[in-house]
C-alpha atoms as a PDB file:
ATOM      1  CA  MET A   1    -147.099  21.249  70.092  1.00  0.00           C
ATOM      2  CA  MET A   2    -149.788  23.913  70.407  1.00  0.00           C
ATOM      3  CA  GLU A   3    -152.949  23.183  68.495  1.00  0.00           C
ATOM      4  CA  ILE A   4    -153.456  25.502  65.544  1.00  0.00           C
ATOM      5  CA  PRO A   5    -156.795  27.331  65.673  1.00  0.00           C
ATOM      6  CA  ASP A   6    -159.048  26.759  62.691  1.00  0.00           C
ATOM      7  CA  TYR A   7    -159.463  30.343  61.581  1.00  0.00           C
ATOM      8  CA  TYR A   8    -161.756  29.369  58.719  1.00  0.00           C
ATOM      9  CA  GLU A   9    -164.158  27.601  61.036  1.00  0.00           C
ATOM     10  CA  PHE A  10    -164.062  30.479  63.490  1.00  0.00           C
ATOM     11  CA  LEU A  11    -164.957  32.950  60.730  1.00  0.00           C
ATOM     12  CA  GLN A  12    -167.402  30.400  59.273  1.00  0.00           C
ATOM     13  CA  ILE A  13    -165.992  30.774  55.778  1.00  0.00           C
ATOM     14  CA  SER A  14    -164.614  28.361  53.216  1.00  0.00           C
ATOM     15  CA  PRO A  15    -160.831  27.763  53.080  1.00  0.00           C
ATOM     16  CA  ASN A  16    -161.179  28.980  49.483  1.00  0.00           C
ATOM     17  CA  ALA A  17    -162.735  32.321  50.496  1.00  0.00           C
ATOM     18  CA  ASP A  18    -161.404  35.330  48.587  1.00  0.00           C
ATOM     19  CA  PRO A  19    -159.774  38.324  50.334  1.00  0.00           C
ATOM     20  CA  ASP A  20    -162.887  40.481  49.967  1.00  0.00           C
ATOM     21  CA  THR A  21    -165.014  37.904  51.786  1.00  0.00           C
ATOM     22  CA  ILE A  22    -162.456  37.607  54.563  1.00  0.00           C
ATOM     23  CA  HIS A  23    -162.367  41.389  54.967  1.00  0.00           C
ATOM     24  CA  ARG A  24    -166.162  41.736  55.047  1.00  0.00           C
ATOM     25  CA  VAL A  25    -166.571  38.955  57.621  1.00  0.00           C
ATOM     26  CA  TYR A  26    -163.819  40.497  59.729  1.00  0.00           C
ATOM     27  CA  ARG A  27    -165.478  43.921  59.647  1.00  0.00           C
ATOM     28  CA  PHE A  28    -168.812  42.424  60.641  1.00  0.00           C
ATOM     29  CA  LEU A  29    -167.407  40.347  63.508  1.00  0.00           C
ATOM     30  CA  ALA A  30    -165.144  43.135  64.746  1.00  0.00           C
ATOM     31  CA  VAL A  31    -168.200  45.257  65.515  1.00  0.00           C
ATOM     32  CA  ARG A  32    -169.979  42.349  67.186  1.00  0.00           C
ATOM     33  CA  LEU A  33    -167.082  41.062  69.275  1.00  0.00           C
ATOM     34  CA  HIS A  34    -165.270  44.281  70.222  1.00  0.00           C
ATOM     35  CA  PRO A  35    -164.980  44.485  74.031  1.00  0.00           C
ATOM     36  CA  ASP A  36    -166.624  47.926  73.951  1.00  0.00           C
ATOM     37  CA  ASN A  37    -169.829  46.390  72.615  1.00  0.00           C
ATOM     38  CA  PRO A  38    -172.002  46.026  75.743  1.00  0.00           C
ATOM     39  CA  ASP A  39    -174.312  43.410  74.203  1.00  0.00           C
ATOM     40  CA  THR A  40    -172.088  40.998  72.259  1.00  0.00           C
ATOM     41  CA  GLY A  41    -168.520  42.025  73.133  1.00  0.00           C
ATOM     42  CA  ASP A  42    -166.099  39.182  73.869  1.00  0.00           C
ATOM     43  CA  ALA A  43    -162.438  40.004  74.476  1.00  0.00           C
ATOM     44  CA  GLN A  44    -161.217  36.440  73.945  1.00  0.00           C
ATOM     45  CA  LYS A  45    -163.014  36.012  70.643  1.00  0.00           C
ATOM     46  CA  PHE A  46    -162.005  39.511  69.515  1.00  0.00           C
ATOM     47  CA  PHE A  47    -158.351  38.649  70.132  1.00  0.00           C
ATOM     48  CA  LEU A  48    -158.771  35.431  68.126  1.00  0.00           C
ATOM     49  CA  LEU A  49    -160.513  37.406  65.389  1.00  0.00           C
ATOM     50  CA  THR A  50    -157.584  39.813  65.043  1.00  0.00           C
ATOM     51  CA  GLN A  51    -155.191  36.864  64.913  1.00  0.00           C
ATOM     52  CA  ALA A  52    -157.252  35.200  62.204  1.00  0.00           C
ATOM     53  CA  TYR A  53    -157.444  38.365  60.134  1.00  0.00           C
ATOM     54  CA  ASP A  54    -153.736  39.137  60.486  1.00  0.00           C
ATOM     55  CA  VAL A  55    -152.941  35.702  59.080  1.00  0.00           C
ATOM     56  CA  LEU A  56    -155.623  35.275  56.419  1.00  0.00           C
ATOM     57  CA  SER A  57    -155.363  38.806  55.026  1.00  0.00           C
ATOM     58  CA  ASN A  58    -151.648  38.371  54.314  1.00  0.00           C
ATOM     59  CA  PRO A  59    -151.088  36.116  51.268  1.00  0.00           C
ATOM     60  CA  GLU A  60    -147.719  34.802  52.441  1.00  0.00           C
ATOM     61  CA  ARG A  61    -148.840  34.130  56.018  1.00  0.00           C
ATOM     62  CA  ARG A  62    -152.057  32.560  54.757  1.00  0.00           C
ATOM     63  CA  ALA A  63    -150.127  30.196  52.481  1.00  0.00           C
ATOM     64  CA  GLU A  64    -147.902  29.142  55.393  1.00  0.00           C
ATOM     65  CA  TYR A  65    -150.945  28.690  57.638  1.00  0.00           C
ATOM     66  CA  ASP A  66    -152.771  26.615  55.027  1.00  0.00           C
ATOM     67  CA  ALA A  67    -149.746  24.359  54.582  1.00  0.00           C
ATOM     68  CA  THR A  68    -149.341  23.831  58.330  1.00  0.00           C
ATOM     69  CA  ARG A  69    -153.072  23.328  58.799  1.00  0.00           C
ATOM     70  CA  LYS A  70    -153.120  20.691  56.074  1.00  0.00           C
ATOM     71  CA  ASN A  71    -150.105  18.842  57.479  1.00  0.00           C
ATOM     72  CA  GLU A  72    -151.458  18.752  61.032  1.00  0.00           C
ATOM     73  CA  ALA A  73    -155.053  17.932  60.139  1.00  0.00           C
ATOM     74  CA  SER A  74    -156.153  14.662  61.721  1.00  0.00           C
ATOM     75  CA  PRO A  75    -159.140  12.500  60.837  1.00  0.00           C
ATOM     76  CA  PRO A  76    -162.229  13.386  62.885  1.00  0.00           C
ATOM     77  CA  VAL A  77    -163.126  11.065  65.723  1.00  0.00           C
ATOM     78  CA  PRO A  78    -166.142   8.985  64.595  1.00  0.00           C
ATOM     79  CA  LEU A  79    -169.428  10.242  65.970  1.00  0.00           C
ATOM     80  CA  SER A  80    -170.211   6.745  67.210  1.00  0.00           C
ATOM     81  CA  THR A  81    -167.620   7.188  69.963  1.00  0.00           C
ATOM     82  CA  TRP A  82    -169.915   9.545  71.855  1.00  0.00           C
ATOM     83  CA  VAL A  83    -173.376   9.325  70.248  1.00  0.00           C
ATOM     84  CA  ASP A  84    -175.499   6.169  70.592  1.00  0.00           C
ATOM     85  CA  PHE A  85    -176.398   4.979  67.111  1.00  0.00           C
ATOM     86  CA  MET A  86    -177.172   1.370  67.940  1.00  0.00           C
ATOM     87  CA  ASP A  87    -180.124   1.583  70.332  1.00  0.00           C
ATOM     88  CA  ASN A  88    -183.299   0.576  68.493  1.00  0.00           C
ATOM     89  CA  MET A  89    -185.408   3.724  68.250  1.00  0.00           C
ATOM     90  CA  GLU A  90    -183.082   6.317  69.766  1.00  0.00           C
ATOM     91  CA  GLY A  91    -180.177   5.071  67.671  1.00  0.00           C
ATOM     92  CA  GLU A  92    -182.118   5.551  64.449  1.00  0.00           C
ATOM     93  CA  LEU A  93    -183.181   9.062  65.453  1.00  0.00           C
ATOM     94  CA  ASN A  94    -179.568   9.906  66.307  1.00  0.00           C
ATOM     95  CA  ARG A  95    -178.383   8.583  62.940  1.00  0.00           C
ATOM     96  CA  ARG A  96    -180.785  10.926  61.180  1.00  0.00           C
ATOM     97  CA  LEU A  97    -179.600  13.919  63.185  1.00  0.00           C
ATOM     98  CA  ALA A  98    -175.926  13.065  62.700  1.00  0.00           C
ATOM     99  CA  LEU A  99    -176.309  12.700  58.954  1.00  0.00           C
ATOM    100  CA  LEU A 100    -178.085  16.055  58.784  1.00  0.00           C
ATOM    101  CA  ALA A 101    -175.360  17.701  60.892  1.00  0.00           C
ATOM    102  CA  VAL A 102    -172.546  16.348  58.709  1.00  0.00           C
ATOM    103  CA  LEU A 103    -174.279  17.519  55.530  1.00  0.00           C
ATOM    104  CA  TYR A 104    -175.128  20.886  57.086  1.00  0.00           C
ATOM    105  CA  PHE A 105    -171.490  21.660  57.847  1.00  0.00           C
ATOM    106  CA  GLN A 106    -170.421  20.498  54.404  1.00  0.00           C
ATOM    107  CA  ARG A 107    -172.937  22.796  52.706  1.00  0.00           C
ATOM    108  CA  ARG A 108    -171.993  25.731  54.957  1.00  0.00           C
ATOM    109  CA  ALA A 109    -168.257  25.291  54.337  1.00  0.00           C
ATOM    110  CA  ASN A 110    -168.451  24.423  50.627  1.00  0.00           C
ATOM    111  CA  PRO A 111    -171.662  25.817  49.121  1.00  0.00           C
ATOM    112  CA  TYR A 112    -170.446  25.044  45.596  1.00  0.00           C
ATOM    113  CA  ALA A 113    -169.479  21.471  46.488  1.00  0.00           C
ATOM    114  CA  PRO A 114    -171.960  20.382  49.187  1.00  0.00           C
ATOM    115  CA  GLU A 115    -171.854  16.663  48.397  1.00  0.00           C
ATOM    116  CA  VAL A 116    -170.541  14.099  50.876  1.00  0.00           C
ATOM    117  CA  SER A 117    -169.731  10.598  49.658  1.00  0.00           C
ATOM    118  CA  LEU A 118    -171.167   7.493  51.237  1.00  0.00           C
ATOM    119  CA  LEU A 119    -167.643   6.396  52.136  1.00  0.00           C
ATOM    120  CA  ASP A 120    -167.007   9.659  53.980  1.00  0.00           C
ATOM    121  CA  ILE A 121    -170.344   9.351  55.789  1.00  0.00           C
ATOM    122  CA  GLU A 122    -169.333   5.868  56.967  1.00  0.00           C
ATOM    123  CA  ARG A 123    -165.970   7.147  58.169  1.00  0.00           C
ATOM    124  CA  ARG A 124    -167.336  10.141  60.034  1.00  0.00           C
ATOM    125  CA  MET A 125    -170.245   8.361  61.647  1.00  0.00           C
ATOM    126  CA  GLY A 126    -168.225   5.255  62.500  1.00  0.00           C
ATOM    127  CA  PHE A 127    -170.480   2.385  61.412  1.00  0.00           C
ATOM    128  CA  PRO A 128    -171.171   0.394  58.211  1.00  0.00           C
ATOM    129  CA  ARG A 129    -173.357   1.708  55.430  1.00  0.00           C
ATOM    130  CA  ASP A 130    -175.916  -1.037  56.049  1.00  0.00           C
ATOM    131  CA  TYR A 131    -177.159   0.999  58.994  1.00  0.00           C
ATOM    132  CA  LEU A 132    -177.615   4.072  56.788  1.00  0.00           C
ATOM    133  CA  GLU A 133    -180.065   2.693  54.257  1.00  0.00           C
ATOM    134  CA  PHE A 134    -183.226   3.239  56.287  1.00  0.00           C
ATOM    135  CA  THR A 135    -181.897   6.559  57.592  1.00  0.00           C
ATOM    136  CA  ALA A 136    -181.166   7.828  54.085  1.00  0.00           C
ATOM    137  CA  TRP A 137    -184.491   6.559  52.758  1.00  0.00           C
ATOM    138  CA  TYR A 138    -186.409   8.424  55.456  1.00  0.00           C
ATOM    139  CA  LEU A 139    -184.536  11.717  55.113  1.00  0.00           C
ATOM    140  CA  ARG A 140    -184.714  11.584  51.330  1.00  0.00           C
ATOM    141  CA  ASN A 141    -188.470  11.069  51.339  1.00  0.00           C
ATOM    142  CA  LYS A 142    -188.908  13.878  53.865  1.00  0.00           C
ATOM    143  CA  GLY A 143    -187.112  16.117  51.397  1.00  0.00           C
ATOM    144  CA  TYR A 144    -184.224  16.898  53.756  1.00  0.00           C
ATOM    145  CA  ILE A 145    -181.480  15.296  51.651  1.00  0.00           C
ATOM    146  CA  THR A 146    -180.832  14.108  48.131  1.00  0.00           C
ATOM    147  CA  ARG A 147    -178.790  11.111  47.089  1.00  0.00           C
ATOM    148  CA  ALA A 148    -177.114  11.029  43.691  1.00  0.00           C
ATOM    149  CA  ASP A 149    -176.552   7.960  41.531  1.00  0.00           C
ATOM    150  CA  ASN A 150    -172.972   7.813  42.811  1.00  0.00           C
ATOM    151  CA  SER A 151    -174.358   7.685  46.406  1.00  0.00           C
ATOM    152  CA  ASP A 152    -173.193  11.193  47.294  1.00  0.00           C
ATOM    153  CA  PHE A 153    -175.458  12.909  49.838  1.00  0.00           C
ATOM    154  CA  THR A 154    -176.497  16.580  49.737  1.00  0.00           C
ATOM    155  CA  LEU A 155    -178.557  18.658  52.177  1.00  0.00           C
ATOM    156  CA  THR A 156    -181.599  20.431  50.701  1.00  0.00           C
ATOM    157  CA  VAL A 157    -183.124  23.795  51.624  1.00  0.00           C
ATOM    158  CA  GLU A 158    -185.735  21.927  53.671  1.00  0.00           C
ATOM    159  CA  GLY A 159    -182.923  20.156  55.480  1.00  0.00           C
ATOM    160  CA  VAL A 160    -181.179  23.429  56.290  1.00  0.00           C
ATOM    161  CA  ASP A 161    -184.433  24.876  57.612  1.00  0.00           C
ATOM    162  CA  PHE A 162    -184.998  21.832  59.822  1.00  0.00           C
ATOM    163  CA  VAL A 163    -181.477  21.896  61.283  1.00  0.00           C
ATOM    164  CA  GLU A 164    -181.534  25.600  62.067  1.00  0.00           C
ATOM    165  CA  ALA A 165    -185.100  25.604  63.416  1.00  0.00           C
ATOM    166  CA  GLN A 166    -184.779  22.479  65.560  1.00  0.00           C
ATOM    167  CA  ARG A 167    -181.321  22.999  66.991  1.00  0.00           C
ATOM    168  CA  VAL A 168    -182.664  24.676  70.124  1.00  0.00           C
ATOM    169  CA  ASN A 169    -185.295  21.958  70.601  1.00  0.00           C
ATOM    170  CA  ILE A 170    -183.169  18.825  70.160  1.00  0.00           C
ATOM    171  CA  PRO A 171    -180.182  18.489  72.550  1.00  0.00           C
ATOM    172  CA  VAL A 172    -178.411  15.839  70.453  1.00  0.00           C
ATOM    173  CA  LEU A 173    -178.595  18.006  67.340  1.00  0.00           C
ATOM    174  CA  ASP A 174    -177.288  21.005  69.259  1.00  0.00           C
ATOM    175  CA  LYS A 175    -174.432  18.881  70.586  1.00  0.00           C
ATOM    176  CA  LEU A 176    -173.567  17.684  67.095  1.00  0.00           C
ATOM    177  CA  LEU A 177    -173.550  21.209  65.722  1.00  0.00           C
ATOM    178  CA  THR A 178    -171.704  22.767  68.666  1.00  0.00           C
ATOM    179  CA  ALA A 179    -168.804  20.335  68.371  1.00  0.00           C
ATOM    180  CA  GLY A 180    -168.268  21.521  64.801  1.00  0.00           C
ATOM    181  CA  LYS A 181    -168.247  19.811  61.406  1.00  0.00           C
ATOM    182  CA  GLY A 182    -170.771  17.204  62.380  1.00  0.00           C
ATOM    183  CA  ALA A 183    -169.302  17.020  65.871  1.00  0.00           C
ATOM    184  CA  SER A 184    -165.790  16.003  64.887  1.00  0.00           C
ATOM    185  CA  THR A 185    -163.219  16.338  67.671  1.00  0.00           C
ATOM    186  CA  THR A 186    -159.462  16.089  67.915  1.00  0.00           C
ATOM    187  CA  GLY A 187    -157.893  13.515  70.165  1.00  0.00           C
ATOM    188  CA  GLY A 188    -161.215  12.897  71.864  1.00  0.00           C
ATOM    189  CA  ALA A 189    -161.272  16.397  73.355  1.00  0.00           C
ATOM    190  CA  ALA A 190    -163.978  18.936  72.716  1.00  0.00           C
ATOM    191  CA  ALA A 191    -163.198  21.568  70.130  1.00  0.00           C
ATOM    192  CA  PRO A 192    -162.062  24.940  71.543  1.00  0.00           C
ATOM    193  CA  LYS A 193    -165.042  26.868  72.860  1.00  0.00           C
ATOM    194  CA  ALA A 194    -164.010  30.037  71.090  1.00  0.00           C
ATOM    195  CA  LEU A 195    -164.255  28.259  67.766  1.00  0.00           C
ATOM    196  CA  THR A 196    -167.551  26.461  68.277  1.00  0.00           C
ATOM    197  CA  SER A 197    -169.844  28.418  70.524  1.00  0.00           C
ATOM    198  CA  SER A 198    -171.460  30.689  67.932  1.00  0.00           C
ATOM    199  CA  PRO A 199    -175.177  29.840  68.278  1.00  0.00           C
ATOM    200  CA  THR A 200    -176.375  31.120  64.918  1.00  0.00           C
ATOM    201  CA  PRO A 201    -174.982  31.314  61.397  1.00  0.00           C
ATOM    202  CA  ILE A 202    -173.018  34.435  60.567  1.00  0.00           C
ATOM    203  CA  ILE A 203    -174.814  36.434  57.883  1.00  0.00           C
ATOM    204  CA  VAL A 204    -172.799  39.365  56.626  1.00  0.00           C
ATOM    205  CA  PRO A 205    -175.025  42.112  55.210  1.00  0.00           C
ATOM    206  CA  PRO A 206    -173.936  43.677  51.897  1.00  0.00           C
ATOM    207  CA  PRO A 207    -172.637  47.242  51.929  1.00  0.00           C
ATOM    208  CA  THR A 208    -175.577  49.681  52.127  1.00  0.00           C
ATOM    209  CA  PRO A 209    -175.279  53.222  50.750  1.00  0.00           C
ATOM    210  CA  VAL A 210    -176.024  55.933  53.294  1.00  0.00           C
ATOM    211  CA  ASP A 211    -176.893  59.443  52.191  1.00  0.00           C
ATOM    212  CA  VAL A 212    -175.140  62.178  54.088  1.00  0.00           C
ATOM    213  CA  THR A 213    -176.084  65.786  53.370  1.00  0.00           C
ATOM    214  CA  ASP A 214    -173.337  68.343  53.754  1.00  0.00           C
ATOM    215  CA  GLY A 215    -173.768  71.960  54.751  1.00  0.00           C
ATOM    216  CA  ASN A 216    -174.529  73.018  51.186  1.00  0.00           C
ATOM    217  CA  GLY A 217    -177.387  70.571  50.815  1.00  0.00           C
ATOM    218  CA  ALA A 218    -175.336  68.247  48.606  1.00  0.00           C
ATOM    219  CA  SER A 219    -175.719  64.509  49.121  1.00  0.00           C
ATOM    220  CA  GLU A 220    -172.780  62.091  49.145  1.00  0.00           C
ATOM    221  CA  GLY A 221    -173.065  58.292  49.165  1.00  0.00           C
ATOM    222  CA  ILE A 222    -171.203  56.610  52.026  1.00  0.00           C
ATOM    223  CA  GLY A 223    -170.493  52.927  52.207  1.00  0.00           C
ATOM    224  CA  THR A 224    -170.014  52.140  48.548  1.00  0.00           C
ATOM    225  CA  HIS A 225    -166.512  53.556  48.192  1.00  0.00           C
ATOM    226  CA  GLY A 226    -163.764  55.184  50.131  1.00  0.00           C
ATOM    227  CA  ASN A 227    -161.514  53.789  52.852  1.00  0.00           C
ATOM    228  CA  ASP A 228    -162.819  50.363  53.866  1.00  0.00           C
ATOM    229  CA  ASP A 229    -160.359  49.570  56.590  1.00  0.00           C
ATOM    230  CA  ALA A 230    -161.614  48.394  59.964  1.00  0.00           C
END
């Protein structure tokens, strides 16, 4: 069976995103990825973008896609299968980076529910919680994460800044982020390149009014109303 693309991950939006958000992200990416764009055009990604929009902008097709996506979702391969967490010093540094990556993707995907439970951290990283105590203590005291009384972890603003600033400087962190969702993979294979190769977060600018003066000297606002189709 053909693997179903994760349109939400490709668009870097939550599965609960409303239609307006989906439309705005599509408009933004369509300009960036269109093959006619000499700087950032990408025909493969543009084709995937149109597929994603055709599905997610149609309520019936989106409901069918969500149901299929949920049924075929498989647990992520533990990070410990391809990242060394057990070596003395390097293992501890890798544990810190992996925890930050997992929390970063959770906060990006679910900004209103950014918490990740200790049990889920254990499952995704692939080793017992005993190995996380020192890691969590260090990151918490650095101000990169918080840990609630119920042991749920959350990434802070300082943590987001560290991840985004240091990605280009730390190969392991870049690898974790490139693989997607804290470097989860399916069946041991790398995630599709078209879904994971975006190097920076997508920031969609809000609509900006533009004044256009007609021949009579009258001014009309553009961009705040009118036809908004791509």
